[in-house]
PDB file of C-alpha atoms in Angstrom:
ATOM      1  CA  PRO U  48      14.211  19.254   1.333  1.00  0.00           C
ATOM      2  CA  PRO U  49      10.645  19.872   0.098  1.00  0.00           C
ATOM      3  CA  ALA U  50      10.835  17.230  -2.659  1.00  0.00           C
ATOM      4  CA  ALA U  51      11.897  14.557  -0.168  1.00  0.00           C
ATOM      5  CA  ALA U  52       9.138  15.584   2.238  1.00  0.00           C
ATOM      6  CA  ALA U  53       6.598  15.432  -0.599  1.00  0.00           C
ATOM      7  CA  LEU U  54       7.775  11.951  -1.588  1.00  0.00           C
ATOM      8  CA  LEU U  55       7.615  10.679   1.995  1.00  0.00           C
ATOM      9  CA  GLY U  56       4.165  12.208   2.443  1.00  0.00           C
ATOM     10  CA  ALA U  57       2.856  10.791  -0.839  1.00  0.00           C
ATOM     11  CA  ALA U  58       4.296   7.387   0.064  1.00  0.00           C
ATOM     12  CA  SER U  59       2.455   7.460   3.404  1.00  0.00           C
ATOM     13  CA  PHE U  60      -0.839   8.525   1.795  1.00  0.00           C
ATOM     14  CA  PHE U  61      -0.708   5.752  -0.796  1.00  0.00           C
ATOM     15  CA  GLU U  62       0.467   3.244   1.794  1.00  0.00           C
ATOM     16  CA  GLY U  63      -2.719   3.944   3.762  1.00  0.00           C
ATOM     17  CA  TYR U  64      -4.763   3.731   0.570  1.00  0.00           C
ATOM     18  CA  ASP U  65      -3.203   0.513  -0.725  1.00  0.00           C
ATOM     19  CA  LEU U  66      -3.115  -1.312   2.613  1.00  0.00           C
ATOM     20  CA  ASN U  67      -6.812  -0.759   3.199  1.00  0.00           C
ATOM     21  CA  ILE U  68      -8.406  -1.375  -0.189  1.00  0.00           C
ATOM     22  CA  ILE U  69      -8.910  -4.990   0.791  1.00  0.00           C
ATOM     23  CA  THR U  70     -11.040  -4.058   3.796  1.00  0.00           C
ATOM     24  CA  VAL U  71     -13.001  -1.404   1.923  1.00  0.00           C
ATOM     25  CA  ALA U  72     -13.870  -3.816  -0.890  1.00  0.00           C
ATOM     26  CA  LEU U  73     -14.092  -7.039   1.128  1.00  0.00           C
ATOM     27  CA  LYS U  74     -17.740  -7.812   0.416  1.00  0.00           C
ATOM     28  CA  PRO U  75     -17.481  -7.486  -3.381  1.00  0.00           C
ATOM     29  CA  LEU U  76     -14.141  -9.348  -3.293  1.00  0.00           C
ATOM     30  CA  ARG U  77     -15.831 -12.220  -1.489  1.00  0.00           C
ATOM     31  CA  THR U  78     -18.611 -12.225  -4.061  1.00  0.00           C
ATOM     32  CA  THR U  79     -16.248 -12.130  -7.037  1.00  0.00           C
ATOM     33  CA  PHE U  80     -14.141 -14.995  -5.761  1.00  0.00           C
ATOM     34  CA  GLY U  81     -17.008 -16.977  -4.183  1.00  0.00           C
ATOM     35  CA  LEU U  82     -15.618 -16.893  -0.659  1.00  0.00           C
ATOM     36  CA  ASP U  83     -17.453 -17.230   2.602  1.00  0.00           C
ATOM     37  CA  GLN U  84     -16.264 -15.161   5.564  1.00  0.00           C
ATOM     38  CA  ALA U  85     -13.985 -17.888   6.945  1.00  0.00           C
ATOM     39  CA  ALA U  86     -12.263 -18.505   3.598  1.00  0.00           C
ATOM     40  CA  ALA U  87     -11.816 -14.767   3.021  1.00  0.00           C
ATOM     41  CA  SER U  88     -10.261 -14.413   6.472  1.00  0.00           C
ATOM     42  CA  LEU U  89      -7.803 -17.210   5.746  1.00  0.00           C
ATOM     43  CA  TRP U  90      -6.743 -15.675   2.424  1.00  0.00           C
ATOM     44  CA  ILE U  91      -6.319 -12.264   4.055  1.00  0.00           C
ATOM     45  CA  ALA U  92      -4.131 -13.806   6.761  1.00  0.00           C
ATOM     46  CA  ILE U  93      -1.930 -15.329   4.054  1.00  0.00           C
ATOM     47  CA  ILE U  94      -1.713 -11.984   2.262  1.00  0.00           C
ATOM     48  CA  TYR U  95      -0.568 -10.196   5.407  1.00  0.00           C
ATOM     49  CA  LEU U  96       2.251 -12.689   5.910  1.00  0.00           C
ATOM     50  CA  GLY U  97       3.974 -10.799   3.097  1.00  0.00           C
ATOM     51  CA  ALA U  98       4.964  -8.291   5.769  1.00  0.00           C
ATOM     52  CA  LEU U  99       7.388 -10.751   7.393  1.00  0.00           C
ATOM     53  CA  ALA U 100      10.050 -10.452   4.708  1.00  0.00           C
ATOM     54  CA  ALA U 101      10.058  -6.664   5.062  1.00  0.00           C
ATOM     55  CA  VAL U 102      11.997  -6.854   8.334  1.00  0.00           C
ATOM     56  CA  PRO U 103      15.212  -8.349   6.895  1.00  0.00           C
ATOM     57  CA  ALA U 104      14.846  -6.143   3.813  1.00  0.00           C
ATOM     58  CA  ALA U 105      14.705  -3.036   6.010  1.00  0.00           C
ATOM     59  CA  ARG U 106      17.803  -4.245   7.843  1.00  0.00           C
ATOM     60  CA  TRP U 107      19.535  -4.633   4.484  1.00  0.00           C
ATOM     61  CA  ALA U 108      18.674  -0.988   3.749  1.00  0.00           C
ATOM     62  CA  ASP U 109      20.497  -0.021   6.967  1.00  0.00           C
ATOM     63  CA  ARG U 110      23.705  -1.290   5.380  1.00  0.00           C
ATOM     64  CA  ARG U 111      23.153  -0.500   1.690  1.00  0.00           C
ATOM     65  CA  GLY U 112      21.265   2.782   1.783  1.00  0.00           C
ATOM     66  CA  ARG U 113      17.620   3.664   2.028  1.00  0.00           C
ATOM     67  CA  ARG U 114      16.919   5.947  -0.928  1.00  0.00           C
ATOM     68  CA  ALA U 115      17.095   3.360  -3.722  1.00  0.00           C
ATOM     69  CA  LEU U 116      15.247   0.739  -1.686  1.00  0.00           C
ATOM     70  CA  LEU U 117      12.584   3.270  -0.720  1.00  0.00           C
ATOM     71  CA  LEU U 118      11.962   4.157  -4.360  1.00  0.00           C
ATOM     72  CA  ALA U 119      12.000   0.473  -5.331  1.00  0.00           C
ATOM     73  CA  SER U 120       9.487  -0.345  -2.588  1.00  0.00           C
ATOM     74  CA  ILE U 121       7.128   2.418  -3.760  1.00  0.00           C
ATOM     75  CA  LEU U 122       7.429   1.194  -7.332  1.00  0.00           C
ATOM     76  CA  GLY U 123       6.960  -2.421  -6.185  1.00  0.00           C
ATOM     77  CA  TYR U 124       3.764  -1.880  -4.229  1.00  0.00           C
ATOM     78  CA  THR U 125       2.320   0.389  -6.885  1.00  0.00           C
ATOM     79  CA  VAL U 126       2.877  -2.159  -9.639  1.00  0.00           C
ATOM     80  CA  ALA U 127       1.617  -5.023  -7.461  1.00  0.00           C
ATOM     81  CA  THR U 128      -1.466  -3.033  -6.508  1.00  0.00           C
ATOM     82  CA  GLY U 129      -2.192  -2.192 -10.147  1.00  0.00           C
ATOM     83  CA  VAL U 130      -1.703  -5.811 -11.238  1.00  0.00           C
ATOM     84  CA  THR U 131      -4.182  -6.870  -8.549  1.00  0.00           C
ATOM     85  CA  ALA U 132      -6.986  -5.320 -10.613  1.00  0.00           C
ATOM     86  CA  PHE U 133      -6.438  -7.970 -13.275  1.00  0.00           C
ATOM     87  CA  THR U 134      -6.175 -11.096 -11.125  1.00  0.00           C
ATOM     88  CA  PRO U 135      -8.568 -13.820 -12.327  1.00  0.00           C
ATOM     89  CA  ASP U 136      -8.869 -15.897  -9.139  1.00  0.00           C
ATOM     90  CA  ILE U 137      -8.270 -15.779  -5.408  1.00  0.00           C
ATOM     91  CA  GLY U 138      -4.914 -17.562  -5.655  1.00  0.00           C
ATOM     92  CA  SER U 139      -3.425 -14.989  -8.007  1.00  0.00           C
ATOM     93  CA  PHE U 140      -5.084 -12.167  -6.062  1.00  0.00           C
ATOM     94  CA  ALA U 141      -3.474 -13.423  -2.846  1.00  0.00           C
ATOM     95  CA  ALA U 142      -0.070 -13.923  -4.482  1.00  0.00           C
ATOM     96  CA  VAL U 143       0.045 -10.413  -5.915  1.00  0.00           C
ATOM     97  CA  GLN U 144      -1.252  -8.874  -2.697  1.00  0.00           C
ATOM     98  CA  PHE U 145       1.326 -10.864  -0.705  1.00  0.00           C
ATOM     99  CA  VAL U 146       4.026  -9.129  -2.771  1.00  0.00           C
ATOM    100  CA  ALA U 147       2.278  -5.777  -2.341  1.00  0.00           C
ATOM    101  CA  ARG U 148       2.233  -6.222   1.452  1.00  0.00           C
ATOM    102  CA  PHE U 149       5.957  -6.893   1.462  1.00  0.00           C
ATOM    103  CA  PHE U 150       6.673  -3.673  -0.414  1.00  0.00           C
ATOM    104  CA  LEU U 151       4.117  -1.633   1.571  1.00  0.00           C
ATOM    105  CA  VAL U 152       5.542  -2.634   4.942  1.00  0.00           C
ATOM    106  CA  LEU U 153       9.097  -2.135   3.704  1.00  0.00           C
ATOM    107  CA  GLN U 154       8.233   1.322   2.406  1.00  0.00           C
ATOM    108  CA  SER U 155       6.551   2.238   5.665  1.00  0.00           C
ATOM    109  CA  ALA U 156       9.537   1.117   7.743  1.00  0.00           C
ATOM    110  CA  LEU U 157      11.918   3.082   5.526  1.00  0.00           C
ATOM    111  CA  VAL U 158       9.808   6.257   5.523  1.00  0.00           C
ATOM    112  CA  TRP U 159       9.493   6.286   9.313  1.00  0.00           C
ATOM    113  CA  THR U 160      13.207   5.585   9.698  1.00  0.00           C
ATOM    114  CA  VAL U 161      14.150   8.424   7.351  1.00  0.00           C
ATOM    115  CA  VAL U 162      11.926  10.845   9.260  1.00  0.00           C
ATOM    116  CA  ALA U 163      13.408   9.694  12.574  1.00  0.00           C
ATOM    117  CA  GLU U 164      16.939  10.216  11.307  1.00  0.00           C
ATOM    118  CA  GLU U 165      16.501  13.393   9.289  1.00  0.00           C
ATOM    119  CA  LEU U 166      14.302  15.524  11.524  1.00  0.00           C
ATOM    120  CA  PRO U 167      15.712  17.195  14.601  1.00  0.00           C
ATOM    121  CA  ALA U 168      14.407  15.771  17.871  1.00  0.00           C
ATOM    122  CA  ALA U 169      12.090  18.757  18.354  1.00  0.00           C
ATOM    123  CA  GLY U 170      10.407  18.123  14.988  1.00  0.00           C
ATOM    124  CA  ARG U 171      10.008  14.339  15.047  1.00  0.00           C
ATOM    125  CA  GLY U 172       6.621  14.355  16.749  1.00  0.00           C
ATOM    126  CA  LEU U 173       5.238  16.624  14.056  1.00  0.00           C
ATOM    127  CA  GLY U 174       6.908  14.512  11.354  1.00  0.00           C
ATOM    128  CA  PHE U 175       5.478  11.269  12.715  1.00  0.00           C
ATOM    129  CA  GLY U 176       2.077  12.867  13.177  1.00  0.00           C
ATOM    130  CA  TRP U 177       2.182  14.104   9.586  1.00  0.00           C
ATOM    131  CA  LEU U 178       3.008  10.607   8.284  1.00  0.00           C
ATOM    132  CA  ALA U 179       0.268   8.991  10.370  1.00  0.00           C
ATOM    133  CA  MET U 180      -2.280  11.597   9.272  1.00  0.00           C
ATOM    134  CA  LEU U 181      -1.434  11.111   5.590  1.00  0.00           C
ATOM    135  CA  SER U 182      -1.719   7.340   5.941  1.00  0.00           C
ATOM    136  CA  ALA U 183      -5.127   7.757   7.603  1.00  0.00           C
ATOM    137  CA  LEU U 184      -6.214  10.123   4.824  1.00  0.00           C
ATOM    138  CA  GLY U 185      -5.182   7.515   2.265  1.00  0.00           C
ATOM    139  CA  THR U 186      -7.332   4.971   4.066  1.00  0.00           C
ATOM    140  CA  GLY U 187     -10.224   7.401   4.077  1.00  0.00           C
ATOM    141  CA  TRP U 188      -9.736   8.169   0.400  1.00  0.00           C
ATOM    142  CA  SER U 189     -10.125   4.491  -0.528  1.00  0.00           C
ATOM    143  CA  ALA U 190     -13.416   4.388   1.412  1.00  0.00           C
ATOM    144  CA  ILE U 191     -14.644   7.625  -0.168  1.00  0.00           C
ATOM    145  CA  LEU U 192     -13.690   6.505  -3.659  1.00  0.00           C
ATOM    146  CA  TRP U 193     -15.505   3.198  -3.214  1.00  0.00           C
ATOM    147  CA  GLY U 194     -18.548   4.449  -1.278  1.00  0.00           C
ATOM    148  CA  ALA U 195     -19.172   7.748  -3.057  1.00  0.00           C
ATOM    149  CA  VAL U 196     -17.984   7.071  -6.602  1.00  0.00           C
ATOM    150  CA  LEU U 197     -17.258   3.522  -7.735  1.00  0.00           C
ATOM    151  CA  HIS U 198     -19.998   1.535  -5.984  1.00  0.00           C
ATOM    152  CA  PRO U 199     -22.811   4.023  -6.744  1.00  0.00           C
ATOM    153  CA  LEU U 200     -21.770   3.955 -10.405  1.00  0.00           C
ATOM    154  CA  GLY U 201     -21.904   0.158 -10.374  1.00  0.00           C
ATOM    155  CA  LEU U 202     -18.161  -0.125 -11.063  1.00  0.00           C
ATOM    156  CA  SER U 203     -16.042  -3.054  -9.944  1.00  0.00           C
ATOM    157  CA  TRP U 204     -13.818  -3.135  -6.865  1.00  0.00           C
ATOM    158  CA  ARG U 205     -10.985  -3.614  -9.347  1.00  0.00           C
ATOM    159  CA  TRP U 206     -11.013   0.126 -10.079  1.00  0.00           C
ATOM    160  CA  LEU U 207      -9.795   0.770  -6.526  1.00  0.00           C
ATOM    161  CA  TYR U 208      -6.603  -1.054  -7.472  1.00  0.00           C
ATOM    162  CA  VAL U 209      -6.282   0.712 -10.822  1.00  0.00           C
ATOM    163  CA  ALA U 210      -6.665   4.055  -9.030  1.00  0.00           C
ATOM    164  CA  ALA U 211      -3.405   3.373  -7.174  1.00  0.00           C
ATOM    165  CA  LEU U 212      -1.369   3.597 -10.375  1.00  0.00           C
ATOM    166  CA  PRO U 213      -0.974   7.410 -10.421  1.00  0.00           C
ATOM    167  CA  VAL U 214       1.570   7.061  -7.625  1.00  0.00           C
ATOM    168  CA  LEU U 215       3.976   5.869 -10.327  1.00  0.00           C
ATOM    169  CA  GLY U 216       3.837   9.353 -11.813  1.00  0.00           C
ATOM    170  CA  VAL U 217       4.617  10.881  -8.422  1.00  0.00           C
ATOM    171  CA  VAL U 218       7.631   8.591  -7.981  1.00  0.00           C
ATOM    172  CA  ILE U 219       8.892   9.351 -11.473  1.00  0.00           C
ATOM    173  CA  LEU U 220       8.586  13.095 -10.857  1.00  0.00           C
ATOM    174  CA  MET U 221      10.377  12.849  -7.529  1.00  0.00           C
TER     175      MET U 221
END
């Protein structure tokens, strides 16, 4: 149905956006938290370990149903991303982003699984291409928002994380 396709597409767009904010805003993040390149790399590695728990959670969805867990994962990464804007230090930033990574990877696994199961074989390539394109556009949007709007206006990297909050409205509507 169109509403389900819109939700899956929006989830993929915001997944691309949220996953890549950290790379778009890495230099100002390092400055804010007083990190050299090696320390920043270590913290980012820790953050990405949040993806590990998504594998058993996705398996759990195989047995319990995907819809509720998909919506919960979208809500989870949106809230975690929004909370990131208010983190006072690198430890809290990493902890909240660790949680966000868990939900982002879980959401991505569920979206791709739903498309694989729901689309006929002849339409899966287009469905997967659509998801990948929307994720890439989300990544690009974070770069555009930072490079063309926020940074030139002298605004903090934190606004990139606040800008992720509208996805809550999309989830509520869907």
